[in-house]
Coordinates of C-alpha atoms and ligand atoms in Angstrom, one line a residue:
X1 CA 95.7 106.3 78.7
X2 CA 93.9 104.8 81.8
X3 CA 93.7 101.2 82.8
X4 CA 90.2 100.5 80.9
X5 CA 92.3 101.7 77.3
X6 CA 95.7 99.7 78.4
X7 CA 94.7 96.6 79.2
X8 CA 91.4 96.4 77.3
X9 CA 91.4 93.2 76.1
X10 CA 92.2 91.6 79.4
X11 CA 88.7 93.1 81.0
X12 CA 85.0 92.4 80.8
X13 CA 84.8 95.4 78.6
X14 CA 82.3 95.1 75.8
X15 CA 81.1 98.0 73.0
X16 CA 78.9 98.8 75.6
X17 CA 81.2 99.9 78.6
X18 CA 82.1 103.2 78.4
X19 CA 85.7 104.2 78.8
X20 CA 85.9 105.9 82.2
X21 CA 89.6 107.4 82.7
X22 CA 91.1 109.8 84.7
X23 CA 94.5 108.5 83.1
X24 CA 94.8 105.9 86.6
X25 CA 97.7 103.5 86.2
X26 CA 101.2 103.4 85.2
X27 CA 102.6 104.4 88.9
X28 CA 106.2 104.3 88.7
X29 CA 107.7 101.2 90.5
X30 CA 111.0 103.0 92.2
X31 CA 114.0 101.8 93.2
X32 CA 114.9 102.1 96.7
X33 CA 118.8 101.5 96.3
X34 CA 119.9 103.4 100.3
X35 CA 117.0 101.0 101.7
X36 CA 118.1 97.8 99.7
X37 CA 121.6 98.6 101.6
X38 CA 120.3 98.1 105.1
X39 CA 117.9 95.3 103.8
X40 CA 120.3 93.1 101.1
X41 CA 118.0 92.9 98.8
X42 CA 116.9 94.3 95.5
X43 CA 113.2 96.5 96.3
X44 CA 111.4 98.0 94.7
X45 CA 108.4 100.4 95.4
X46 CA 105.3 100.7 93.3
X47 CA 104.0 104.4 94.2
X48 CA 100.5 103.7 94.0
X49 CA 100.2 107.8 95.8
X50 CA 100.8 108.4 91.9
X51 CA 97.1 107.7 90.9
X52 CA 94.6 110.6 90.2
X53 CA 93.0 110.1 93.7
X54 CA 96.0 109.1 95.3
X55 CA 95.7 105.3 96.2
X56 CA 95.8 102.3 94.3
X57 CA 91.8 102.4 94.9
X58 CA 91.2 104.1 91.5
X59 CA 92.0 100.7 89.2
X60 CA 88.9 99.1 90.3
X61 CA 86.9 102.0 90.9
X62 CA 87.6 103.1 87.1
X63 CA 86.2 99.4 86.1
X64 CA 83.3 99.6 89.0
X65 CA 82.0 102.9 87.6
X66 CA 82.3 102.1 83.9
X67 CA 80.4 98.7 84.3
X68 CA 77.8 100.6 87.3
X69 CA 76.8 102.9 84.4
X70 CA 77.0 100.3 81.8
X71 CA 74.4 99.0 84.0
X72 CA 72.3 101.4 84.0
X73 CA 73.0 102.8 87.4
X74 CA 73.0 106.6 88.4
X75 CA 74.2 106.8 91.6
X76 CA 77.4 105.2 93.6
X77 CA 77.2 104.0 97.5
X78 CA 80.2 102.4 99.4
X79 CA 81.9 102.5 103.0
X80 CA 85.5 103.8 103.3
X81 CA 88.5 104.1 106.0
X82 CA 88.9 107.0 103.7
X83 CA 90.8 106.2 100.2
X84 CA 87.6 104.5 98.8
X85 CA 85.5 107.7 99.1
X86 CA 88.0 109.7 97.9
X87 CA 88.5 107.2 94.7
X88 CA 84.4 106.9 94.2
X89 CA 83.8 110.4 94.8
X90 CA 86.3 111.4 92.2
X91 CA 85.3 109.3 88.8
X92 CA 81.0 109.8 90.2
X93 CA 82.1 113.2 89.8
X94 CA 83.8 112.8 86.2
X95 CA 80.7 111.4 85.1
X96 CA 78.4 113.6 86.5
X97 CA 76.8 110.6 88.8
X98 CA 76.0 111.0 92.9
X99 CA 78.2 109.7 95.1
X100 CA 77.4 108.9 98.8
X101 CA 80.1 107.7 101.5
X102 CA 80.1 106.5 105.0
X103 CA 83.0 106.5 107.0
X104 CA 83.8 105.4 110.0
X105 CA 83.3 109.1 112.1
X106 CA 86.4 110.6 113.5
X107 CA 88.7 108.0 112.3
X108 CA 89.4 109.1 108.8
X109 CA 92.9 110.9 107.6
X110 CA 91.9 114.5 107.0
X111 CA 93.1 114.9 103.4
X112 CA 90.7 111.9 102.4
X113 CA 88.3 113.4 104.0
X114 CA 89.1 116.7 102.0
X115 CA 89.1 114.8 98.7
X116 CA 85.5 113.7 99.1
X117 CA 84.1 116.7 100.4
X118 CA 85.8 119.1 97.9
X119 CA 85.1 115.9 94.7
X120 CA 81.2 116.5 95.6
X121 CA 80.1 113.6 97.3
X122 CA 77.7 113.1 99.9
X123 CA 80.0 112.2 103.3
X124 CA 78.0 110.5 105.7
X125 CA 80.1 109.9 109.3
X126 CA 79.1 106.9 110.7
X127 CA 79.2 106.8 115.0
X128 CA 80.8 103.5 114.4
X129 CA 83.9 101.1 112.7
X130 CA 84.2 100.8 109.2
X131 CA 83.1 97.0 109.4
X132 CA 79.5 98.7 111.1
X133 CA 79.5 101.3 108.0
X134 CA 79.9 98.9 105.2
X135 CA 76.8 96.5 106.7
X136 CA 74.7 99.9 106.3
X137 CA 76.1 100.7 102.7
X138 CA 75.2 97.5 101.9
X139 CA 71.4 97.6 102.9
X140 CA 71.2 101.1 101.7
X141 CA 72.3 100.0 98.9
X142 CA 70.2 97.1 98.4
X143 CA 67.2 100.2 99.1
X144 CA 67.9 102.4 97.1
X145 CA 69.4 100.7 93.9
X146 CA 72.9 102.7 93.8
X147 CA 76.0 100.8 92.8
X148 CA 77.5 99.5 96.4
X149 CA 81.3 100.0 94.9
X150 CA 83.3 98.6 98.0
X151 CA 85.5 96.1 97.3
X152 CA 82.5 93.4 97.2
X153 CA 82.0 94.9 94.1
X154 CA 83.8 92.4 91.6
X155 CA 84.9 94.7 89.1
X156 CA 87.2 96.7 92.0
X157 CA 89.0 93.4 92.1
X158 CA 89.4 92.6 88.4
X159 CA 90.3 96.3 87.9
X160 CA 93.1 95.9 90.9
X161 CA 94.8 92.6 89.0
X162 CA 96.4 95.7 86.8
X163 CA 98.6 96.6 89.4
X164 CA 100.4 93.0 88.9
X165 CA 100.4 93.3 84.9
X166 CA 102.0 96.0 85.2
X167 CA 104.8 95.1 87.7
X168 CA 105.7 91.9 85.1
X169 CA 105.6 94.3 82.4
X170 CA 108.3 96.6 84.1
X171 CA 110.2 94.0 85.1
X172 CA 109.7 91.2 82.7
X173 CA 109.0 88.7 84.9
X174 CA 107.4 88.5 88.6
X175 CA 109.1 89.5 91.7
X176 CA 110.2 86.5 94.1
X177 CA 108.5 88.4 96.8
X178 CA 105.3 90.0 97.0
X179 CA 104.6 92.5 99.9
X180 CA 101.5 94.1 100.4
X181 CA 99.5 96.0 103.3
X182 CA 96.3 93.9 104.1
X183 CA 93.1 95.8 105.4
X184 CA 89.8 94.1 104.0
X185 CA 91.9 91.9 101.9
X186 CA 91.1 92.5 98.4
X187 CA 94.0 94.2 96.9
X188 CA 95.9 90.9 97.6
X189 CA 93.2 89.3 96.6
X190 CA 93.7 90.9 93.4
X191 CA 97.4 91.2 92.5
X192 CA 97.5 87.2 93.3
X193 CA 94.9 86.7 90.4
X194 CA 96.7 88.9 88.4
X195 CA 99.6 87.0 88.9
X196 CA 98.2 84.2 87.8
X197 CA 96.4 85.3 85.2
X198 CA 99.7 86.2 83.5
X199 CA 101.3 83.0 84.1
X200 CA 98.2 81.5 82.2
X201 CA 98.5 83.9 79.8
X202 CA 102.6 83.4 79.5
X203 CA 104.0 86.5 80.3
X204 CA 105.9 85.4 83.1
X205 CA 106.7 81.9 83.9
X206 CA 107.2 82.4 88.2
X207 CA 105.1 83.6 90.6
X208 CA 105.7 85.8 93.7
X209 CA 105.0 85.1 97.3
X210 CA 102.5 86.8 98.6
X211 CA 103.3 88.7 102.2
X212 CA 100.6 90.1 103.7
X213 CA 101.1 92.4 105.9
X214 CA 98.7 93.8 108.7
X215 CA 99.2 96.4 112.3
X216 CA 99.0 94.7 115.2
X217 CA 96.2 96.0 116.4
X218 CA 93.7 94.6 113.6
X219 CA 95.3 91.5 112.2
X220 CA 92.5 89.1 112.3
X221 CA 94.3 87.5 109.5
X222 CA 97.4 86.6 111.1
X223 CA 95.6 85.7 114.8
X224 CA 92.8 84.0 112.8
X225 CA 89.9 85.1 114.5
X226 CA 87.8 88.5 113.7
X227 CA 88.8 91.8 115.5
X228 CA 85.8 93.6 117.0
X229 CA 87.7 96.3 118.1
X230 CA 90.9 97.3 115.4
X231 CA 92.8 100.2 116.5
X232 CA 96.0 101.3 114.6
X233 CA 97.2 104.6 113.6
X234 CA 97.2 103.2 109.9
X235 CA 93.5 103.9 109.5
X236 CA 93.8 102.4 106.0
X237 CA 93.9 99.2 107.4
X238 CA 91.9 99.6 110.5
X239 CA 89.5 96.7 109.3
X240 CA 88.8 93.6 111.9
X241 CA 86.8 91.7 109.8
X242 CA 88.0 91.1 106.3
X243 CA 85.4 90.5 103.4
X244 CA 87.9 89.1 101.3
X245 CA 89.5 87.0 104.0
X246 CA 88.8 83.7 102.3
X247 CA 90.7 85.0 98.9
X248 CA 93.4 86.4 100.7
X249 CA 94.0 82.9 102.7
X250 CA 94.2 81.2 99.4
X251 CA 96.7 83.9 97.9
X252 CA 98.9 82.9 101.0
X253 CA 98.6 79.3 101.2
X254 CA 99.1 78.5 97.5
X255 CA 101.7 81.0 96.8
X256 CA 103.7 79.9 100.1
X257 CA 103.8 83.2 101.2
X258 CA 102.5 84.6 105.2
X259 CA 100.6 86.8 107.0
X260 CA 102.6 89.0 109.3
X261 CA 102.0 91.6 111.5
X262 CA 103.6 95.6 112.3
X263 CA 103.3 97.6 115.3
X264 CA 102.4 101.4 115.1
X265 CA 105.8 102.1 116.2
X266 CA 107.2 99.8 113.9
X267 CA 104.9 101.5 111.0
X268 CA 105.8 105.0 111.6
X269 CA 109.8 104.2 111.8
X270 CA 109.2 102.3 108.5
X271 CA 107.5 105.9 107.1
X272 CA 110.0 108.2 108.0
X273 CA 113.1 105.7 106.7
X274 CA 111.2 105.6 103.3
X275 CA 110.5 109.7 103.2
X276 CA 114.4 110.2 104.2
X277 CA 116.3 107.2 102.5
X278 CA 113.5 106.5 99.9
X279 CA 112.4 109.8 98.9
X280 CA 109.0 108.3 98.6
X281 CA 106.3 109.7 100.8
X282 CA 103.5 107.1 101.9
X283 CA 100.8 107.2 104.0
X284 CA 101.1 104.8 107.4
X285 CA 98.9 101.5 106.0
X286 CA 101.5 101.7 102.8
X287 CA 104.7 101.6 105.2
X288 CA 103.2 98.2 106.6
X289 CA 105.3 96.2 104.4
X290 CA 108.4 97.8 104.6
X291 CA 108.3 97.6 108.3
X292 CA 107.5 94.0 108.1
X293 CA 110.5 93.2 106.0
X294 CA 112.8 94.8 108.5
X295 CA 111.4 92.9 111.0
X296 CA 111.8 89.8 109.2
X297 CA 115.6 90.9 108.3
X298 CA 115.9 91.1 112.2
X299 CA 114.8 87.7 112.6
X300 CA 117.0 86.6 109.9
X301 CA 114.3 85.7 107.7
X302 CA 114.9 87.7 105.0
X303 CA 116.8 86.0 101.7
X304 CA 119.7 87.8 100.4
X305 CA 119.1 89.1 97.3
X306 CA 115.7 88.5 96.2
X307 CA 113.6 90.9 94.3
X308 CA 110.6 92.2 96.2
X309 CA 108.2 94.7 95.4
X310 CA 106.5 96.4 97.6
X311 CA 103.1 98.3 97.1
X312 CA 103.1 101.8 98.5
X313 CA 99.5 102.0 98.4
X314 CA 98.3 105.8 99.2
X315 CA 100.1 109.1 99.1
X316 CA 101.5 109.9 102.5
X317 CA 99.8 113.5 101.9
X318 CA 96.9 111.9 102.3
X319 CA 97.7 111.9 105.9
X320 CA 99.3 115.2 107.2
X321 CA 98.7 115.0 111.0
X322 CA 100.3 111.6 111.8
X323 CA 103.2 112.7 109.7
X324 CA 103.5 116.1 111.6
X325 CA 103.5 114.1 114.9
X326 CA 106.7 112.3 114.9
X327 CA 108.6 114.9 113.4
X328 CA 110.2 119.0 114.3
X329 CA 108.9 121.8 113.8
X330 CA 110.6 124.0 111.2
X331 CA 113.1 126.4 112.5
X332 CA 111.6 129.8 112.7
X333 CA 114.3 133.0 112.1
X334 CA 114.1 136.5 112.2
X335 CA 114.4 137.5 108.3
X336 CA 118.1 138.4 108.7
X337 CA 121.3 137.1 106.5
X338 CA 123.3 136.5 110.3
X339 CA 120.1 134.4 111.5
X340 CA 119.6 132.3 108.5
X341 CA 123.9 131.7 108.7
X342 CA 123.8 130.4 112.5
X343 CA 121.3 127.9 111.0
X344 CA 123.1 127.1 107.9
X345 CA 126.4 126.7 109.7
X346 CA 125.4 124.6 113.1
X347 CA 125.4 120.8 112.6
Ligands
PLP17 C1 92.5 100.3 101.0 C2 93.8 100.5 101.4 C3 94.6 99.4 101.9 C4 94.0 98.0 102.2 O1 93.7 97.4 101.0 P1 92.7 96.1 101.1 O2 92.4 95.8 99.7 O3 91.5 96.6 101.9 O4 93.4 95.0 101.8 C5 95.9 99.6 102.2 N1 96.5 100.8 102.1 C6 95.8 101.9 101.6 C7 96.4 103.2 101.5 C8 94.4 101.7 101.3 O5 93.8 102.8 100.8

């Protein structure tokens, strides 16, 4: 039914919102029973690749749209390593409203870039980083009077706190861990206040830690200082200067959680264990986590037992040529029975 329908009453939805859905929500939270073996304890992954535009993006986007047009808006503007154009694009399309993108030029997963080109938008390459292209969407914004729909946008935030609701409401109560990629910071941000906002309400009566979890190359929040020049293969997260850094500090400190940080290497091993032991195909930022926790079992800081739950933010077809570089080719045969055996019988 959408995330607007399902959790109606805890939104700023009035008579006057109109119910935008493109049935987002409900992404299965999978049990990962051949990784919880190596890892001792009990994880779970919340597919968030399972969304209409593929990442976790469309919850708040559904909520930013509704409440843009509510507004009286008629046109959408917002910055994007990729999954935010491809979420924007898709619901300005569903309600017949322009949609115009910047991204970061060159440095964008080609099936994001796909989705926004083939949803209608107008994709604008910025020669630049994705912190340079959301300063511009913001003054174009301010211009022109679209809806800026980044994640400075408040309803993308409130709209994200569903991904938490819905984790309690699986498992009846919160995980003891939390663990979570961290680009500009607001889907932790978000899941933290939904957290709470479910302890308030109570629905649960713990709350997680929050792990945040960021590549090496652009963790600003784990050296504490800005990155002016991020680099990571997980371009989802390429970000050096978080807007929601402040929230995403709090989330940390007052759930007693961390900040940590992934290599690349570390990143892409953690992908291809999830596709082969997992059966769950993520993109690179979403494997973040998973490669942290390894590291921490390493270091022997990871508690026996505990539930964790782990957000596998984006669709790992979202991203086909960093997949395609760490693995084979297929193995190409002549179309004959004697061929095909050789291949079926070598180990
Ligand atoms: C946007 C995004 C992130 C980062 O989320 P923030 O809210 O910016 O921290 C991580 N993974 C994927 C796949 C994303 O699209």
């Amino acid at each position: 039914m959408g995330v607007l329908k399902h959790y109606r009453e805890l939104f700023p939805i009035t008579d006057a919102t109109p119910i935008v859905n493109l049935e987002e929500g409900m992404t299965p939270l999978i049990p990962l029973p051949r990784i919880n073996k190596r890892l001792g304890i009990n994880l779970y992954g919340k597919f968030e690749g399972c969304n209409p535009s593929g990442s976790f993006k469309d919850r708040g986007m559904v909520l930013a749209v509704a409440k843009a047009l509510e507004e009286g808006k008629r046109a959408v503007i917002c910055a994007s390593t990729g999954n935010t154009s491809a979420s924007a694009a898709a619901y300005a399309a569903s309600q017949g409203i322009p949609c115009f993108v910047l991204l970061p030029a060159g440095k964008v997963a080609l099936g994001k870039l796909a989705q926004a080109l083939m949803y209608g938008a107008k994709v604008i390459a910025v020669k630049g980083n994705f912190d340079r292209a959301l300063e511009l969407a913001r003054e174009g914004a301010e211009k022109t009077g679209c809806a800026m729909v980044n994640s400075v946008n408040p309803y993308r935030l409130i709209g994200q706190r569903s991904g938490a609701w819905e984790i309690c409401d699986v498992l009846g109560k919160a995980p003891d861990w939390h663990a979570i990629p961290v680009g500009n910071a607001g889907n932790i941000s978000a899941y933290w206040a939904g957290y709470n906002e479910y302890q308030k309400l109570g629905k649960i009566d713990s709350l997680p830690r929050m792990m945040g979890f960021q590549a090496a190359g652009a963790a600003p929040l784990v050296t504490n200082q800005p990155c002016p020049n991020p680099e990571t293969i997980a371009t989802a997260i390429r970000i050096g200067n978080p807007v929601s850094a402040h929230l995403a500090r709090a989330a940390v400190s007052e759930s007693h959680g961390e900040f940590n940080s992934v290599t690349d290497d570390e990143i892409l091993e953690a992908q291809r264990l999830l596709a082969s032991e997992g059966g769950v195909f993520a993109e690179p930022a979403s494997c973040a986590p998973l490669a942290g926790l390894m590291k921490l079992k390493r270091e022997g800081r990871l508690p026996e037992g505990i539930t964790v739950t782990m957000i596998l933010t984006g669709n790992g077809l979202k991203d086909p040529n960093t997949a395609m570089s760490q693995v084979g080719k297929p193995i190409e045969i002549n179309d004959t029975l004697e061929e095909l055996m050789r291949v079926l019988e070598s180990k």
